[in-house]
Coordinates of C-alpha atoms and ligand atoms in Angstrom, one line a residue:
X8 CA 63.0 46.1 5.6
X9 CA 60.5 45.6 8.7
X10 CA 56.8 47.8 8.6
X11 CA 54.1 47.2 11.6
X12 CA 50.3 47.6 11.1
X13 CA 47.4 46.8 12.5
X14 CA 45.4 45.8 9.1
X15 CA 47.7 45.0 5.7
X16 CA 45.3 44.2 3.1
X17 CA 46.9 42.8 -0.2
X18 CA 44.9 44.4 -2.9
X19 CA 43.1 47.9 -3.8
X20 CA 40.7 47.3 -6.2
X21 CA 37.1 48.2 -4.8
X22 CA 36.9 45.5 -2.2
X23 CA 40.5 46.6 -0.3
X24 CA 40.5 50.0 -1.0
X25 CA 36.8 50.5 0.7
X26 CA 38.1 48.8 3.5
X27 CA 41.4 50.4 3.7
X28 CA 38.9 53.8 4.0
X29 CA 36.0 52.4 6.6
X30 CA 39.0 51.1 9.0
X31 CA 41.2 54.4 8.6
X32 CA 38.3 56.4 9.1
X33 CA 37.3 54.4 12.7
X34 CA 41.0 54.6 13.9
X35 CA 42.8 51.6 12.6
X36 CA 46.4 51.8 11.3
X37 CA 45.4 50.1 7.9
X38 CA 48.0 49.5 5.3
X39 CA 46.8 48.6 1.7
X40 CA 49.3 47.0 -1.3
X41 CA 48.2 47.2 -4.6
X42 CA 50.4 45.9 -7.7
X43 CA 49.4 48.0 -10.3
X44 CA 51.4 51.5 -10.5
X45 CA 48.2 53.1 -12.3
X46 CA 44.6 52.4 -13.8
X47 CA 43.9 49.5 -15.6
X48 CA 42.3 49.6 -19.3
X49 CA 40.4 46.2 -18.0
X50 CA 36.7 47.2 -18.1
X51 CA 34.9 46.1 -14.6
X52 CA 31.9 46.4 -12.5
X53 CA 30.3 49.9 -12.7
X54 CA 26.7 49.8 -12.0
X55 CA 26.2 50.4 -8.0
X56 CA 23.4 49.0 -6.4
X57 CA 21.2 50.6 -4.1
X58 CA 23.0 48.6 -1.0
X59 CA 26.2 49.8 -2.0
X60 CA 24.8 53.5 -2.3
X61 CA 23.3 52.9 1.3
X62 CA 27.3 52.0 2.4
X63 CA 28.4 54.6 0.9
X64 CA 25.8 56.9 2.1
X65 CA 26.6 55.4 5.7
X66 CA 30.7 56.7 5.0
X67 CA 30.3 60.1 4.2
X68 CA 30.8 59.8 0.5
X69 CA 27.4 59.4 -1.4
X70 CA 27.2 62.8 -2.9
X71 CA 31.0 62.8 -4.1
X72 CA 30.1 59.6 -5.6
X73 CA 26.5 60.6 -7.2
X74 CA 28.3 63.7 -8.8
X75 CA 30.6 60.9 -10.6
X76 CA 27.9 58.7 -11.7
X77 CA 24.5 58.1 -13.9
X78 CA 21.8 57.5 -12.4
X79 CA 19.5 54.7 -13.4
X80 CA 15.9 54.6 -12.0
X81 CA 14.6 51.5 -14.0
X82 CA 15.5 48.3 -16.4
X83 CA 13.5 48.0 -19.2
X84 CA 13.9 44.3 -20.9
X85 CA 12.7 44.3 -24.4
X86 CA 11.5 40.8 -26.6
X87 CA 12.2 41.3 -30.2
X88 CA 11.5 39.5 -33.5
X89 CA 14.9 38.0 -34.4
X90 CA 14.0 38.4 -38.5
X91 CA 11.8 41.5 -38.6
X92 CA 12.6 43.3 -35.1
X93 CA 8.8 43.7 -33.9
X94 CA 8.9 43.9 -30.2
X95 CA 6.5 41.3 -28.3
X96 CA 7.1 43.1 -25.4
X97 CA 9.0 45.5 -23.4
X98 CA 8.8 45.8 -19.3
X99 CA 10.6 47.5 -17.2
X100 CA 12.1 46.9 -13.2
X101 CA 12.2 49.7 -11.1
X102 CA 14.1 50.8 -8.4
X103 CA 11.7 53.3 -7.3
X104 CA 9.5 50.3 -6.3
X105 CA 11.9 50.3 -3.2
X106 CA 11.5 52.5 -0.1
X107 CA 15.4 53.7 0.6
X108 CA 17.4 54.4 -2.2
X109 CA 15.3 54.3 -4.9
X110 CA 18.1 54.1 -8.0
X111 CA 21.1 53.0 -8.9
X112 CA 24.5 54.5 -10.4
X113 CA 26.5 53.8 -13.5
X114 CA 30.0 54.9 -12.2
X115 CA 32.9 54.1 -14.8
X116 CA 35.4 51.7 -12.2
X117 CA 38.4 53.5 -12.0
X118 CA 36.9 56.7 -10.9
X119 CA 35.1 55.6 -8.2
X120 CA 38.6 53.6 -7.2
X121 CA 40.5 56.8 -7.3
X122 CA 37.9 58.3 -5.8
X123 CA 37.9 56.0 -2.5
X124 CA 41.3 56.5 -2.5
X125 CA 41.6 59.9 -2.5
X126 CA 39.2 60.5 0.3
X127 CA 41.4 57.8 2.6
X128 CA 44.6 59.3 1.6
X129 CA 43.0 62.2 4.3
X130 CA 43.2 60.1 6.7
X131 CA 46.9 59.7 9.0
X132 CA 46.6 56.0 9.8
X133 CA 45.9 54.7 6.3
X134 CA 49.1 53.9 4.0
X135 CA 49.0 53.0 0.6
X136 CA 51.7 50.9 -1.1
X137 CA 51.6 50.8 -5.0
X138 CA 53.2 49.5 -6.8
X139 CA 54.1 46.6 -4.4
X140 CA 52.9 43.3 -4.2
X141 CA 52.3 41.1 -1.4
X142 CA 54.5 37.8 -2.7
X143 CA 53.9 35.0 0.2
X144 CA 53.2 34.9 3.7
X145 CA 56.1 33.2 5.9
X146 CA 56.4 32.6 9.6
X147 CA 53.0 34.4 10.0
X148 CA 54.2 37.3 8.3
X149 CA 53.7 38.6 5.3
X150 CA 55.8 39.4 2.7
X151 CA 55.8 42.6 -0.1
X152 CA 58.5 42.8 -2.8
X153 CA 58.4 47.0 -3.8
X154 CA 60.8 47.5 -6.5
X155 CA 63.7 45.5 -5.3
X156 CA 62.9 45.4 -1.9
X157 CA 60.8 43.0 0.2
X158 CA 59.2 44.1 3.4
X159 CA 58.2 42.1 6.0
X160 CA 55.1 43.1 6.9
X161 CA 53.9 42.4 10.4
X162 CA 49.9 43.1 11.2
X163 CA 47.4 41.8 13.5
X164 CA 45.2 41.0 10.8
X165 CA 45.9 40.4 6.8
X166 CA 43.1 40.1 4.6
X167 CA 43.4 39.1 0.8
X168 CA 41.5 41.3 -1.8
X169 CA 43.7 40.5 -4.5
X170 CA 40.3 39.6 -6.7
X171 CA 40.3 36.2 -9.1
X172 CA 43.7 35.3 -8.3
X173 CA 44.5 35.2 -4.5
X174 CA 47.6 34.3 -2.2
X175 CA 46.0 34.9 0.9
X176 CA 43.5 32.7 -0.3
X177 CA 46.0 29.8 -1.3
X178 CA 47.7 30.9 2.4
X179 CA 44.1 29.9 4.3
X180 CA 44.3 26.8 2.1
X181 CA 41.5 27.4 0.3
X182 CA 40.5 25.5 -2.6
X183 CA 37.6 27.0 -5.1
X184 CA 35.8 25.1 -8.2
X185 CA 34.8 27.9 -11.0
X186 CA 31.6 27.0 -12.5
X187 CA 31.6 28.0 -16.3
X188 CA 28.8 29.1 -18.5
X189 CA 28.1 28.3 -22.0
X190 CA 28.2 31.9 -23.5
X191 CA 31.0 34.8 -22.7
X192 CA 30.5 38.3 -23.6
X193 CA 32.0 41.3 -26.0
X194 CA 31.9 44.2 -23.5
X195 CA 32.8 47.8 -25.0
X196 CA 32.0 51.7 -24.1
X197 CA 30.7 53.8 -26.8
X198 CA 29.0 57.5 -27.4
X199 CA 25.5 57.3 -26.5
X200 CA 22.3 60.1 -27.4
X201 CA 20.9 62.0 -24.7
X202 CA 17.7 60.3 -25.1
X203 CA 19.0 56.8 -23.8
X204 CA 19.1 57.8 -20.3
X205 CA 18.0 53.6 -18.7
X206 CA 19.4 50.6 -18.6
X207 CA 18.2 48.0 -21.3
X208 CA 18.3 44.5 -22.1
X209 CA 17.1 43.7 -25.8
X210 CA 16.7 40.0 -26.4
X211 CA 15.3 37.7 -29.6
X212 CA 15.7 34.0 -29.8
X213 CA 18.8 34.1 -30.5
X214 CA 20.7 37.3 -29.5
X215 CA 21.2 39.4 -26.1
X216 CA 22.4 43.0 -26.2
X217 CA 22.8 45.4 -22.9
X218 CA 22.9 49.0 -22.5
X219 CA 24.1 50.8 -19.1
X220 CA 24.6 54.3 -19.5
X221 CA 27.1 56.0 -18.2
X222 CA 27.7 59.9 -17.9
X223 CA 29.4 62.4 -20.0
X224 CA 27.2 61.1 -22.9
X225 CA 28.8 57.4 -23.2
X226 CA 27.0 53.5 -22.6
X227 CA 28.7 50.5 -22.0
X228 CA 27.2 47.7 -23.7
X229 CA 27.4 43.8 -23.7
X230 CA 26.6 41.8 -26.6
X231 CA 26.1 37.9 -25.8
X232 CA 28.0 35.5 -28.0
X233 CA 28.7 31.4 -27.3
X234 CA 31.3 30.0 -25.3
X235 CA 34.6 30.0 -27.6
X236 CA 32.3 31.7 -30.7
X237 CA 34.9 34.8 -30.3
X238 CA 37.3 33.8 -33.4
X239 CA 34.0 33.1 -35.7
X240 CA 33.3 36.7 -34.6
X241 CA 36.6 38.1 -35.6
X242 CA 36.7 36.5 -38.5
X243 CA 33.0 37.8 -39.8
X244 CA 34.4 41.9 -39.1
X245 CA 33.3 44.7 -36.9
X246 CA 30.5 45.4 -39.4
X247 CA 28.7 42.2 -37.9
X248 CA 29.1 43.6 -35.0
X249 CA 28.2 47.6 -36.6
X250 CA 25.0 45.4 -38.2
X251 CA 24.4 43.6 -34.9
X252 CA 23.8 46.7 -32.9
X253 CA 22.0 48.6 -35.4
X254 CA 19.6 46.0 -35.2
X255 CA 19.0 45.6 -31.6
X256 CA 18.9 49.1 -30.2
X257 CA 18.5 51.6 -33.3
X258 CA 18.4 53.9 -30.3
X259 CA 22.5 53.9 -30.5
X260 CA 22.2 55.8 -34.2
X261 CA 25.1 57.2 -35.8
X262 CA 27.4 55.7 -32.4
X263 CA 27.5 52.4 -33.4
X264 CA 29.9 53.5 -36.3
X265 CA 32.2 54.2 -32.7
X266 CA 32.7 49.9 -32.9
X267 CA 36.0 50.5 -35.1
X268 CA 38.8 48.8 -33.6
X269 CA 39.2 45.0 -31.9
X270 CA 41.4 46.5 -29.2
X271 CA 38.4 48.6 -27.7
X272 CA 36.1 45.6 -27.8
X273 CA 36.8 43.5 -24.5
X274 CA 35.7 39.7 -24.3
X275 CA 34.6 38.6 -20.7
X276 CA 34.5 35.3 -19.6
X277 CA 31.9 34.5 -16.6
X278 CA 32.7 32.5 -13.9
X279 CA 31.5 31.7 -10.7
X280 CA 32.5 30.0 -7.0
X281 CA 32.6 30.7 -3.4
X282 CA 35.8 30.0 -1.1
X283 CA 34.6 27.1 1.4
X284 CA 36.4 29.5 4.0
X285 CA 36.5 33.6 4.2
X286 CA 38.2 33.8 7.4
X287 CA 40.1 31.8 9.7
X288 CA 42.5 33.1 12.7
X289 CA 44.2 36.2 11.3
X290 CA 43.2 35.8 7.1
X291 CA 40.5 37.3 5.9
X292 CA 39.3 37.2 1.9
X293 CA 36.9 39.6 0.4
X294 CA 35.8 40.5 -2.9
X295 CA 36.4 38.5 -6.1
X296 CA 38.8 36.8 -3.9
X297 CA 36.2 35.1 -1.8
X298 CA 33.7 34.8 -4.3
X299 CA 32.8 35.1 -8.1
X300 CA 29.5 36.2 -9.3
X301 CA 28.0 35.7 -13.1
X302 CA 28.1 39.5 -14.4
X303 CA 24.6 39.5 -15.7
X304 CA 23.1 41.0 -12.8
X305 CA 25.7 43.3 -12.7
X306 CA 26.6 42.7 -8.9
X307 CA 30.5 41.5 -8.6
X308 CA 31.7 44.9 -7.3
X309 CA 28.5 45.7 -4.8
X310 CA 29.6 42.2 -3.1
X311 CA 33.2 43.3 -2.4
X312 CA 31.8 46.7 -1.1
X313 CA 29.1 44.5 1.1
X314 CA 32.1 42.1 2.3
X315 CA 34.0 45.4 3.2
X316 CA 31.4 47.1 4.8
X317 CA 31.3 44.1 7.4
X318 CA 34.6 43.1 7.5
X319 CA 35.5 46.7 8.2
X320 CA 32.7 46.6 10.9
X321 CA 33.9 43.6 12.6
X322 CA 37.6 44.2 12.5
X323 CA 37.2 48.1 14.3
X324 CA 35.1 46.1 17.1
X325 CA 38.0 43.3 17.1
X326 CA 40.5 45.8 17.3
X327 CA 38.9 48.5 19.5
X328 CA 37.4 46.3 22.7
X329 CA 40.2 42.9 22.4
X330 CA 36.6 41.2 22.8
X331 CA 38.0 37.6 22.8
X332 CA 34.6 36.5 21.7
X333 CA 34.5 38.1 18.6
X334 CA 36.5 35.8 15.7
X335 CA 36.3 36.5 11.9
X336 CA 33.8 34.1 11.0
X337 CA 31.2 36.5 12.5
X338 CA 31.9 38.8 8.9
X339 CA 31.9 35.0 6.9
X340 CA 28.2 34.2 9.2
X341 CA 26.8 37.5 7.3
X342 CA 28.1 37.8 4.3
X343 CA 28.2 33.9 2.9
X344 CA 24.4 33.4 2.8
X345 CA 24.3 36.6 1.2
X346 CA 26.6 35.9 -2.0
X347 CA 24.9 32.9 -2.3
X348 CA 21.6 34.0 -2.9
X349 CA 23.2 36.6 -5.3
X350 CA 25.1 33.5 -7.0
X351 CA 22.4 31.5 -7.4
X352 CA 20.2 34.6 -8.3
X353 CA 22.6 35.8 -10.7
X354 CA 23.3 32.0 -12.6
X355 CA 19.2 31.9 -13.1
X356 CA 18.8 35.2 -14.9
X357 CA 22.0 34.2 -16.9
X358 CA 20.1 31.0 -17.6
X359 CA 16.9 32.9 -18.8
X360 CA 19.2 34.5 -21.5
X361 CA 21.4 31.9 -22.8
X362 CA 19.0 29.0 -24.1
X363 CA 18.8 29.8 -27.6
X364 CA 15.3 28.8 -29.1
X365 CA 11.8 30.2 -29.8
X366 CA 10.3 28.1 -27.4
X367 CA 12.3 29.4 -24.7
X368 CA 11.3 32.7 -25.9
X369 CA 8.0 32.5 -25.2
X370 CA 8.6 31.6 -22.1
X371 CA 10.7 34.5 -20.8
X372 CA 8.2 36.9 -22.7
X373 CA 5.4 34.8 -20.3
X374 CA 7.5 35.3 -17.3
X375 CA 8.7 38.9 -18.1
X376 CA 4.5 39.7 -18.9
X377 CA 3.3 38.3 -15.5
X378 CA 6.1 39.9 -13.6
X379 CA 5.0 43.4 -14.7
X380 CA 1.3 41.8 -13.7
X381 CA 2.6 41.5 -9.8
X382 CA 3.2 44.1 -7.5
X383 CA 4.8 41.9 -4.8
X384 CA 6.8 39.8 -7.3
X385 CA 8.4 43.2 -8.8
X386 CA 8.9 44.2 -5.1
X387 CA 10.8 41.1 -4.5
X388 CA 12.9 41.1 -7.3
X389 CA 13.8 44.6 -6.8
X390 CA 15.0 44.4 -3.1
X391 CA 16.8 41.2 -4.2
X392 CA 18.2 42.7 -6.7
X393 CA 19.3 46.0 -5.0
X394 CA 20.5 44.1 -2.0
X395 CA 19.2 46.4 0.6
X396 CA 17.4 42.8 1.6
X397 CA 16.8 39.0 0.8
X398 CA 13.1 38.2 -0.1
X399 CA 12.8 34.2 -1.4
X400 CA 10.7 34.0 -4.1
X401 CA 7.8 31.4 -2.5
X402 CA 6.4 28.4 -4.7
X403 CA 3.5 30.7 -5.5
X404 CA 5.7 33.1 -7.0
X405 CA 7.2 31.1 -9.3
X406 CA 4.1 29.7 -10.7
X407 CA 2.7 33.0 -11.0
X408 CA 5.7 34.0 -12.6
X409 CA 5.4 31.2 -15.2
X410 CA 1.7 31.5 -15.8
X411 CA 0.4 28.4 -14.3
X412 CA -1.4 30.7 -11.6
X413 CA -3.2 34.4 -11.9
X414 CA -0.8 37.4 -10.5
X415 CA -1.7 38.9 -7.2
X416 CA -3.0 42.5 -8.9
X417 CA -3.5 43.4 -5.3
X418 CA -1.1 46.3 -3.9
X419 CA 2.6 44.6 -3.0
X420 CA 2.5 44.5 1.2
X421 CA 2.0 46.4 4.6
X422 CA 4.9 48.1 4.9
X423 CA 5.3 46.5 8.5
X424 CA 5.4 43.1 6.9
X425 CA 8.3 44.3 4.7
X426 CA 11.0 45.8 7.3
X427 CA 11.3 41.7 8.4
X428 CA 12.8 40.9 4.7
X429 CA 14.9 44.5 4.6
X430 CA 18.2 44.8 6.7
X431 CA 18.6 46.4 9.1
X432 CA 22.2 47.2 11.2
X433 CA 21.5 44.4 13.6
X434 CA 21.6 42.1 10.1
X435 CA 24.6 43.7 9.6
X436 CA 26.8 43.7 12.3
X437 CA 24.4 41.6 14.5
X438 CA 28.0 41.1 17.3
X439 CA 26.9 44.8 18.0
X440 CA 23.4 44.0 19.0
X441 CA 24.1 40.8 21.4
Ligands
FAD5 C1 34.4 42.9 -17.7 C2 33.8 42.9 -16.3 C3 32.6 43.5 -16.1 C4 32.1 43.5 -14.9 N1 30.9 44.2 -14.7 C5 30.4 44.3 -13.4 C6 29.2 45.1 -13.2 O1 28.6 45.7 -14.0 N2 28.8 45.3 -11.9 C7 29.5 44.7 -10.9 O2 29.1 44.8 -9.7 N3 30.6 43.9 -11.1 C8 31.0 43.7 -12.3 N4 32.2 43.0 -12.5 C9 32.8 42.3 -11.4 C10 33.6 43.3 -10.6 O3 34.4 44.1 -11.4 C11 34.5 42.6 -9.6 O4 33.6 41.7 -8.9 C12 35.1 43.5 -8.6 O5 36.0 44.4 -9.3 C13 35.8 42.8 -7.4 O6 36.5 43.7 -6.7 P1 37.7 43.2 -5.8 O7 38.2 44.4 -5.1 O8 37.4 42.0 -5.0 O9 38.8 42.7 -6.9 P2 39.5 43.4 -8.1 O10 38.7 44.5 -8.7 O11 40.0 42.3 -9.0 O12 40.8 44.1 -7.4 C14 41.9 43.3 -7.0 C15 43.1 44.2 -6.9 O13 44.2 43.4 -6.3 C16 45.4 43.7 -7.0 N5 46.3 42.5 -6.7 C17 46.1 41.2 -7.1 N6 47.1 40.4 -6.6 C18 47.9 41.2 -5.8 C19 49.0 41.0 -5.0 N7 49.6 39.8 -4.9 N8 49.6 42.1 -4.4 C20 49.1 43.3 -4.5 N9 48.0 43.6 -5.2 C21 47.4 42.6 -5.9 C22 45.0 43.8 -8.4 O14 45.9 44.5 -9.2 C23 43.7 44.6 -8.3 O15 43.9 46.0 -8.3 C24 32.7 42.9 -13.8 C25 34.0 42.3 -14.0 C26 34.5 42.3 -15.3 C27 35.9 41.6 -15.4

């Protein structure tokens, strides 16, 4: 069998499926293939950072979305007593420090996916494919097995959001090297009380446990364990675990009898890398495909929404003025220095929480103590953080934040000093603004 479009993209997780909608919605005869027949049980990303609201706000879909999610105005990190659980001390880093979109949203993944796709399924030039996979590409084409048959699929452009694992990205050539952490993670959702409406990170010397709330009464949490520790684990029961929890956020109550079974409890592996290439000719990679973050900062899934939000951007102005001067690598220009900082971001605050010793302790309590001390250093790590801009931290503000200098009390900046470290649409699609 033979199919023409003018964008096949291989994959409809968050990354393809976003796309899929921004270039159906601009015109583009968009066709997305996506393996999996239905949801997958596989918890992922589900926290939405205010960048990714702003996209979404941009698309017409923020208040479908918002009536889907949490919301979550701050971050409170907590130091505890590993033996008798008195706190040191607890901050907290919030998103209303930032001017915009001053939250963020606990969305549970496959809602927001179906979502998306709902909303694109309106439109008459976007065609989804599922199941069907894309199997190779041959002779410049590429080629979709759907139940027994294969398609050749002919497009003007085919771009790979097939996440970890990616042919288009072995079709551009394109070699990665996965970095790999000393720690992995148990990741489960259970019933939460009313009263726990933030996100938390509770720490000792020793231990790491995250709560993100969710809505209809349920958190997800993430409970820190070492690299291949997981058998130990298993062996010592689910009331280590029950005990575990009960220690380091009481606040969960009753719930944390909800820690019953193995097969709810998922183990998550971090890994990180960038693709030396995102786009060359025709092939285009977005997503996990292109890039893998450490999931600390909770920021995986905001980085395939950012790559589609410019990818889609670029590839409507390719397609709708033949501009010979526009190429793919304009998306790659914006979005590469971007994941990086969020990579490199990301593997420091994983850092912060996998050293196990006292001494280390007493350092993050230092650091987490003279943040809250400085406006402009909570400002930075916020817009960082939400990705609505990129803010360096400067020499000075890392020896503030260690201790070695006073924090600035003073109030964090004029607001015209600001807009040069926020984005703006020329940062975004800066082809448009020649
Ligand atoms: C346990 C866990 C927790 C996470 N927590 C967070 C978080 O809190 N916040 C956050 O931002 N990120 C988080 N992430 C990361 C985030 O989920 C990913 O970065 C994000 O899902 C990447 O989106 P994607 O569209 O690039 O890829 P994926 O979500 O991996 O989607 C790829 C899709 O392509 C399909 N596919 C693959 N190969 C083919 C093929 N050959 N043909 C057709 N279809 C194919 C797959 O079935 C899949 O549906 C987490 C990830 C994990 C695993």
């Amino acid at each position: 069998m033979f199919m023409s479009t003018q964008v096949l993209i291989s994959g409809g997780g968050i990354g393809g499926l976003l796309l899929g909608y921004k270039l159906a919605k601009k015109g583009v005869h968009v066709s997305v293939v996506e393996q999996m027949a239905k949801a997958s049980p596989v918890y992922k990303g589900e926290l939405l950072q205010p960048k990714s609201l702003a996209i979404f706000k941009e698309l017409g879909l923020i208040s479908k979305i918002n009536k889907e999610g949490h919301k979550i105005n701050e971050i409170e990190m907590i130091e505890m007593d590993d033996t008798d659980h008195h706190i040191y001390t607890q901050g907290a880093l919030s998103y209303e420090e930032l001017d915009s979109i001053d939250y963020a949203l606990m969305v549970p993944h496959e809602r927001l996916k179906q979502l998306i796709l709902s909303e694109a399924m309106d439109f008459q030039h976007f065609h989804y494919l599922a199941p069907a996979k894309l199997q190779s590409y041959e002779n410049g084409r590429a080629v979709v097995k759907k139940g027994e048959e294969l398609i050749d699929v002919d497009a003007d452009f085919y771009i790979g959001a097939e996440g970890r694992r990616s042919p288009t990205r072995d079709e551009l050539g394109v070699s990665i090297k996965p970095k790999k952490y000393n720690h992995q993670y148990l990741t489960v959702t259970i019933p939460r009380k009313d009263s726990l409406t933030e996100g938390k990170i509770i720490a000792t010397h020793s231990r790491f446990l995250g709560l993100f709330p969710l809505p209809n009464g349920l958190v997800r949490t993430v409970y820190l364990i070492k690299d291949g520790e997981y058998p130990q684990v298993k062996k010592k029961g689910l009331d280590f675990i029950q005990s575990e929890f009960k220690e380091l956020a009481p606040e969960l109550g009753e719930y944390v009898s909800e820690l019953n079974d193995w097969k709810k409890i998922q183990l998550m592996t971090p890994i990180s890398y960038q693709a030396s290439i995102y786009g060359k000719g025709r092939f285009a990679i977005i997503g996990d495909a292109a890039h893998a973050i450490h999931p600390i900062a909770g920021q995986g899934m905001n980085l395939a929404i950012q790559d589609a939000d410019v990818l889609g951007e670029l590839l409507s102005s390719m397609i709708s003025t033949n501009d010979e001067s526009l190429s793919l690598s304009k998306y790659e220009q914006v979005r590469r220095r971007r994941n990086e900082f969020m990579i490199r971001l990301s593997n420091q605050s994983a850092l912060l929480y996998s050293i196990n010793n006292r001494s280390f302790q007493q350092l993050r309590i230092k650091a987490i103590n003279n943040l809250m001390n400085d406006p402009l250093l909570r400002y930075k790590q916020m817009l960082n953080i939400s990705g609505l801009g990129l803010w360096k931290l400067s020499a000075a503000d890392y020896l503030i934040q260690s201790g070695l200098v006073p924090s600035r009390r003073r109030n964090r900046v004029q607001n015209k000093q600001l807009s040069k470290y926020v984005f703006n649409p020329a940062n975004d699609y800066p082809w448009k603004y020649k």
